[in-house]
CSV table of C-alpha atoms in Angstrom, one decimal:
chain,number,residue,atom,x,y,z
A,11,MET,CA,24.3,8.0,78.2
A,12,HIS,CA,25.1,9.5,74.9
A,13,VAL,CA,23.7,13.0,74.4
A,14,ALA,CA,23.3,14.4,70.9
A,15,THR,CA,24.9,17.7,70.5
A,16,ASN,CA,23.6,20.5,68.2
A,17,GLN,CA,26.3,19.7,65.7
A,18,MET,CA,25.3,16.1,65.6
A,19,ARG,CA,21.7,17.0,65.1
A,20,ARG,CA,22.6,19.4,62.2
A,21,ASP,CA,24.7,16.6,60.6
A,22,ALA,CA,21.8,14.2,60.8
A,23,ALA,CA,19.5,16.7,59.2
A,24,LYS,CA,21.9,17.2,56.3
A,25,ARG,CA,22.2,13.5,55.7
A,26,LYS,CA,18.4,13.1,55.7
A,27,LEU,CA,18.0,16.0,53.3
A,28,ALA,CA,20.7,14.6,51.0
A,29,SER,CA,19.0,11.2,51.0
A,30,GLN,CA,15.6,12.8,50.1
A,31,GLN,CA,17.2,14.8,47.3
A,32,ALA,CA,18.8,11.6,45.9
A,33,ARG,CA,15.5,9.8,46.0
A,34,ARG,CA,13.8,12.7,44.2
A,35,ALA,CA,16.5,12.7,41.5
A,36,GLN,CA,16.1,8.9,40.9
A,37,GLN,CA,12.3,9.3,40.7
A,38,ALA,CA,12.6,12.2,38.2
A,39,ALA,CA,15.1,10.2,36.1
A,40,ARG,CA,12.7,7.2,36.1
A,41,ARG,CA,9.8,9.5,34.9
A,42,ARG,CA,12.0,10.8,32.1
A,43,ARG,CA,12.9,7.3,30.9
A,44,ILE,CA,9.2,6.3,30.9
A,45,ALA,CA,8.3,9.5,29.0
A,46,VAL,CA,11.0,8.8,26.4
A,47,ILE,CA,9.9,5.1,26.0
A,48,SER,CA,6.2,6.2,25.7
A,49,SER,CA,7.1,8.8,23.0
A,50,ALA,CA,9.1,6.3,21.0
A,51,ALA,CA,6.1,3.9,21.2
A,52,VAL,CA,3.8,6.6,19.9
A,53,VAL,CA,6.1,7.4,17.0
A,54,VAL,CA,6.3,3.7,16.0
A,55,VAL,CA,2.5,3.4,16.1
A,56,VAL,CA,2.1,6.5,13.9
A,57,LEU,CA,4.6,5.2,11.4
A,58,VAL,CA,2.9,1.9,11.2
A,59,ALA,CA,-0.4,3.6,10.6
A,60,VAL,CA,1.0,5.8,7.8
A,61,VAL,CA,2.4,2.7,6.1
A,62,LEU,CA,-0.9,0.9,6.3
A,63,LEU,CA,-2.8,3.9,5.0
A,64,SER,CA,-0.4,4.1,2.1
A,65,THR,CA,-0.8,0.5,1.1
A,66,ILE,CA,-4.2,-0.9,2.0
A,67,GLY,CA,-6.8,-0.7,-0.7
A,68,ARG,CA,-4.5,-0.2,-3.7
A,69,GLY,CA,-4.5,-3.7,-5.0
A,70,GLY,CA,-1.7,-4.6,-7.3
A,71,ASP,CA,-1.5,-1.2,-8.9
A,72,ASP,CA,0.5,1.2,-6.8
A,73,ALA,CA,-1.5,4.3,-7.9
A,74,PRO,CA,-0.9,7.7,-6.5
A,75,ALA,CA,-3.6,9.4,-4.4
A,76,SER,CA,-5.0,11.0,-7.5
A,77,ALA,CA,-5.7,7.5,-8.9
A,78,ALA,CA,-3.7,8.5,-12.0
A,79,PRO,CA,-2.2,5.7,-14.1
A,80,SER,CA,0.9,4.3,-12.6
A,81,ASP,CA,3.7,1.8,-13.4
A,82,ALA,CA,4.6,0.7,-9.9
A,83,ALA,CA,7.6,-1.5,-10.7
A,84,ASN,CA,9.8,1.3,-11.8
A,85,ALA,CA,9.8,3.6,-8.7
A,86,SER,CA,13.1,2.5,-7.2
A,87,THR,CA,15.6,4.2,-9.6
A,88,ALA,CA,13.3,6.8,-11.1
A,89,ALA,CA,14.1,9.9,-9.2
A,90,ALA,CA,17.8,9.7,-10.1
A,91,GLN,CA,17.3,9.0,-13.8
A,92,PRO,CA,18.5,11.6,-16.2
A,93,ALA,CA,16.3,12.8,-19.0
A,94,ALA,CA,17.1,12.3,-22.7
A,95,THR,CA,20.6,13.8,-23.2
A,96,GLY,CA,20.0,15.2,-26.7
A,97,PRO,CA,18.6,14.5,-30.2
A,98,GLY,CA,19.2,10.9,-31.1
A,99,THR,CA,20.2,9.8,-27.6
A,100,CYS,CA,18.1,8.3,-24.8
A,101,ALA,CA,18.8,7.0,-21.3
A,102,TYR,CA,17.2,3.7,-20.1
A,103,PRO,CA,18.7,3.0,-16.7
A,104,SER,CA,18.2,-0.6,-15.4
A,105,ASP,CA,16.0,-1.2,-12.4
A,106,GLY,CA,16.9,-4.9,-12.4
A,107,ASN,CA,13.4,-6.2,-12.2
A,108,ALA,CA,12.0,-7.3,-15.7
A,109,ALA,CA,8.6,-8.9,-15.6
A,110,LYS,CA,9.3,-10.6,-18.9
A,111,GLN,CA,12.7,-11.1,-20.5
A,112,ASN,CA,13.7,-8.5,-23.1
A,113,THR,CA,16.7,-6.6,-24.4
A,114,PRO,CA,16.7,-2.9,-23.6
A,115,PRO,CA,16.4,-0.6,-26.6
A,116,SER,CA,19.3,1.2,-28.2
A,117,THR,CA,20.3,4.4,-26.6
A,118,GLU,CA,22.0,5.9,-29.7
A,119,GLY,CA,20.7,6.9,-33.1
A,120,VAL,CA,17.1,7.3,-31.8
A,121,SER,CA,14.8,8.7,-34.5
A,122,ASN,CA,12.7,11.8,-33.7
A,123,GLU,CA,11.0,12.0,-37.1
A,124,GLY,CA,8.0,10.3,-38.6
A,125,ASP,CA,5.3,8.0,-37.2
A,126,ALA,CA,5.1,4.3,-36.5
A,127,SER,CA,1.9,2.4,-37.1
A,128,VAL,CA,1.0,-0.3,-34.6
A,129,ALA,CA,-1.8,-2.9,-34.7
A,130,LEU,CA,-2.9,-4.5,-31.5
A,131,ALA,CA,-4.9,-7.7,-32.0
A,132,THR,CA,-6.9,-8.2,-28.8
A,133,SER,CA,-9.5,-10.6,-27.5
A,134,ALA,CA,-12.0,-7.7,-27.6
A,135,GLY,CA,-11.2,-6.4,-31.1
A,136,PRO,CA,-8.6,-4.5,-33.0
A,137,ILE,CA,-6.8,-1.4,-31.6
A,138,GLY,CA,-4.8,0.6,-34.0
A,139,LEU,CA,-2.2,3.1,-32.8
A,140,THR,CA,-0.1,5.8,-34.4
A,141,LEU,CA,3.1,6.5,-32.5
A,142,ASN,CA,4.6,10.0,-32.8
A,143,ARG,CA,8.4,10.0,-32.8
A,144,ALA,CA,8.7,13.8,-32.9
A,145,GLU,CA,6.6,14.2,-29.7
A,146,ALA,CA,8.3,11.4,-27.7
A,147,PRO,CA,11.3,9.7,-29.4
A,148,CYS,CA,12.6,7.9,-26.4
A,149,THR,CA,9.2,6.5,-25.5
A,150,VAL,CA,8.4,5.4,-29.0
A,151,ASN,CA,11.8,3.8,-29.3
A,152,SER,CA,11.2,1.7,-26.2
A,153,PHE,CA,7.6,0.7,-27.2
A,154,VAL,CA,8.7,-0.3,-30.7
A,155,SER,CA,11.6,-2.3,-29.3
A,156,LEU,CA,9.4,-4.2,-26.8
A,157,ALA,CA,6.7,-4.8,-29.4
A,158,GLY,CA,9.2,-6.3,-31.8
A,159,GLN,CA,10.4,-8.7,-29.1
A,160,GLY,CA,6.8,-9.9,-28.4
A,161,TYR,CA,6.9,-8.4,-24.9
A,162,PHE,CA,3.2,-7.4,-25.0
A,163,ASP,CA,2.0,-10.6,-26.7
A,164,GLY,CA,-0.3,-12.6,-24.4
A,165,THR,CA,-0.7,-9.9,-21.8
A,166,SER,CA,-3.9,-8.5,-20.3
A,167,CYS,CA,-5.0,-5.0,-19.9
A,168,HIS,CA,-5.2,-5.0,-16.1
A,169,ARG,CA,-6.9,-1.8,-15.2
A,170,LEU,CA,-10.0,0.2,-16.3
A,171,THR,CA,-11.1,3.5,-14.8
A,172,THR,CA,-14.6,4.8,-15.4
A,173,GLY,CA,-14.9,7.6,-12.8
A,174,GLU,CA,-15.6,11.2,-13.6
A,175,GLY,CA,-12.5,12.9,-15.0
A,176,LEU,CA,-10.4,9.7,-15.5
A,177,LYS,CA,-11.5,7.2,-18.2
A,178,VAL,CA,-8.6,5.1,-19.3
A,179,LEU,CA,-7.7,1.5,-20.1
A,180,GLN,CA,-4.2,0.5,-18.8
A,181,CYS,CA,-2.1,-2.2,-20.4
A,182,GLY,CA,1.5,-3.3,-20.8
A,183,ASP,CA,2.2,-5.3,-17.7
A,184,PRO,CA,3.0,-9.0,-18.4
A,185,THR,CA,2.1,-9.9,-14.8
A,186,GLY,CA,-1.4,-8.4,-15.1
A,187,THR,CA,-1.1,-6.9,-11.6
A,188,GLY,CA,0.0,-3.3,-12.3
A,189,THR,CA,3.5,-3.9,-10.8
A,190,GLY,CA,5.4,-5.3,-13.7
A,191,GLY,CA,7.9,-3.5,-15.9
A,192,PRO,CA,10.6,-4.2,-18.5
A,193,GLY,CA,13.6,-3.9,-16.1
A,194,TYR,CA,14.5,-0.4,-17.1
A,195,THR,CA,12.9,3.1,-16.9
A,196,ILE,CA,12.2,5.7,-19.5
A,197,PRO,CA,12.8,9.5,-19.3
A,198,ASP,CA,9.7,11.6,-19.1
A,199,GLU,CA,8.8,13.5,-22.3
A,200,ALA,CA,6.2,15.7,-20.9
A,201,PRO,CA,3.5,16.9,-23.2
A,202,THR,CA,3.5,20.6,-24.2
A,203,THR,CA,0.4,20.9,-26.4
A,204,LEU,CA,-2.4,19.8,-24.0
A,205,ALA,CA,-5.0,22.3,-23.1
A,206,PRO,CA,-5.5,23.3,-19.4
A,207,SER,CA,-8.5,21.5,-17.9
A,208,PRO,CA,-11.6,23.3,-16.8
A,209,SER,CA,-11.0,22.2,-13.3
A,210,GLY,CA,-7.8,24.1,-13.1
A,211,GLY,CA,-5.2,23.3,-10.4
A,212,GLY,CA,-2.4,23.0,-12.9
A,213,THR,CA,-4.1,20.0,-14.6
A,214,VAL,CA,-4.6,19.4,-18.3
A,215,THR,CA,-7.0,17.5,-20.5
A,216,TYR,CA,-5.8,14.3,-22.1
A,217,PRO,CA,-8.4,14.1,-24.9
A,218,ARG,CA,-10.2,11.0,-26.1
A,219,GLY,CA,-8.0,9.0,-28.4
A,220,THR,CA,-4.7,9.8,-26.5
A,221,LEU,CA,-2.0,7.1,-26.0
A,222,ALA,CA,0.2,7.9,-23.0
A,223,MET,CA,2.7,6.3,-20.6
A,224,ALA,CA,1.8,5.2,-17.1
A,225,LYS,CA,4.2,6.0,-14.3
A,226,THR,CA,4.5,6.4,-10.6
A,227,ALA,CA,4.4,9.7,-8.8
A,228,GLN,CA,8.2,9.8,-9.2
A,229,PRO,CA,9.8,11.5,-12.2
A,230,ASN,CA,11.2,9.4,-15.0
A,231,SER,CA,9.5,6.2,-13.8
A,232,GLY,CA,7.8,5.0,-17.0
A,233,GLY,CA,8.4,1.4,-18.1
A,234,SER,CA,6.2,-0.8,-20.3
A,235,GLN,CA,2.8,0.2,-19.0
A,236,PHE,CA,0.7,2.5,-21.1
A,237,PHE,CA,-2.9,3.8,-21.0
A,238,LEU,CA,-5.5,4.5,-23.7
A,239,VAL,CA,-7.8,7.4,-23.1
A,240,TYR,CA,-11.4,6.6,-24.3
A,241,ALA,CA,-12.9,9.9,-22.9
A,242,ASP,CA,-11.5,13.3,-22.0
A,243,SER,CA,-9.5,12.9,-18.8
A,244,THR,CA,-8.0,15.4,-16.3
A,245,LEU,CA,-4.5,14.8,-15.1
A,246,PRO,CA,-1.3,16.7,-14.2
A,247,PRO,CA,0.8,17.3,-17.4
A,248,ASP,CA,3.3,14.6,-16.2
A,249,TYR,CA,2.4,11.7,-18.4
A,250,THR,CA,4.2,11.3,-21.7
A,251,VAL,CA,1.9,11.4,-24.7
A,252,PHE,CA,3.4,9.3,-27.5
A,253,GLY,CA,0.6,8.6,-29.9
A,254,THR,CA,-3.1,8.3,-30.8
A,255,ILE,CA,-5.8,5.6,-31.1
A,256,ASP,CA,-7.7,5.0,-34.2
A,257,GLU,CA,-11.5,4.9,-34.4
A,258,ALA,CA,-11.7,1.1,-34.6
A,259,GLY,CA,-9.6,1.0,-31.5
A,260,LEU,CA,-11.8,3.4,-29.6
A,261,ALA,CA,-14.8,1.4,-30.5
A,262,THR,CA,-13.1,-1.7,-29.0
A,263,ILE,CA,-12.2,0.2,-25.8
A,264,ASP,CA,-15.7,1.7,-25.6
A,265,LYS,CA,-17.2,-1.8,-25.7
A,266,VAL,CA,-14.9,-2.9,-22.8
A,267,ALA,CA,-15.6,0.2,-20.8
A,268,ALA,CA,-19.4,-0.1,-21.2
A,269,ALA,CA,-19.2,-3.4,-19.3
A,270,GLY,CA,-17.6,-1.6,-16.4
A,271,THR,CA,-14.9,-2.5,-13.8
A,272,ASP,CA,-14.8,-4.8,-10.8
A,273,ASP,CA,-14.0,-1.8,-8.5
A,274,SER,CA,-11.0,-3.8,-7.0
A,275,ASN,CA,-9.0,-0.5,-6.6
A,276,GLY,CA,-12.0,1.5,-5.5
A,277,THR,CA,-15.2,2.7,-7.1
A,278,GLY,CA,-14.8,3.0,-10.9
A,279,ASP,CA,-11.3,1.6,-10.8
A,280,GLY,CA,-10.2,-2.0,-11.2
A,281,LYS,CA,-10.0,-4.9,-13.6
A,282,PRO,CA,-12.3,-4.6,-16.6
A,283,LYS,CA,-15.3,-6.9,-16.3
A,284,THR,CA,-14.9,-7.8,-19.9
A,285,PRO,CA,-11.3,-9.2,-20.0
A,286,ILE,CA,-9.1,-7.9,-22.7
A,287,GLU,CA,-5.9,-9.6,-23.7
A,288,ILE,CA,-3.3,-8.3,-26.2
A,289,GLN,CA,-2.7,-11.3,-28.4
A,290,THR,CA,-0.1,-9.8,-30.8
A,291,VAL,CA,1.4,-6.5,-31.6
A,292,THR,CA,2.6,-5.6,-35.2
A,293,VAL,CA,4.6,-2.5,-35.9
A,294,SER,CA,4.9,-1.1,-39.5
């Protein structure tokens, strides 16, 4: 009969202990893998939720959280765009996504003197504009170029806001969705003469009768979309002011605004219930 010695018993105990330690190590490794997989799944769920919250409810107009006027088509190259490089020179980088065919404006010899008179013939009535080259030469240069090519003809004003603090009519997108642009972007020419708004927070008052460029939250992201302010509105001083609206034009916009909006972008923000189409644009 084989009799186990003390040494044999000690060796058996060591083997048993080593086996238990190996099993515990495998179990710990398995738990770590499960924890990593679970953490990754949580991150994916959170990212999906953020994307959904960032896109649901905006409709076609990719408006920032402040519901400020936007030109969603031009966000892709905006941040890298240089500002105007000097008097008489403007930069209009391509974003390769024109909603309606056009030739980009000249970048040299841009005038920064005098005004341009613009007559919008619309389905709701006339809107007269005075464009100020001294205040925003690059923006006026682009607008006049597009108008001369018939870019705005036959396009609808796709957005009306009627909420407290933001009362504008937004136009200039041939697609009528708030996502269309001319295939290039315009440098910001931030206003310097607007008064601080009573609400503070670094905002300013865009007074009734102001003509300004729409853009995304990114700098230098303007394109073809513009907004017409029919009542004092509070916004950050980031939107290029490039002209004014005449009294007949304000009367036309007042009539459209009085009918309200369909609230498709939220309460007091959507398509105007009274459709308004820009039929022709004449520059003199």
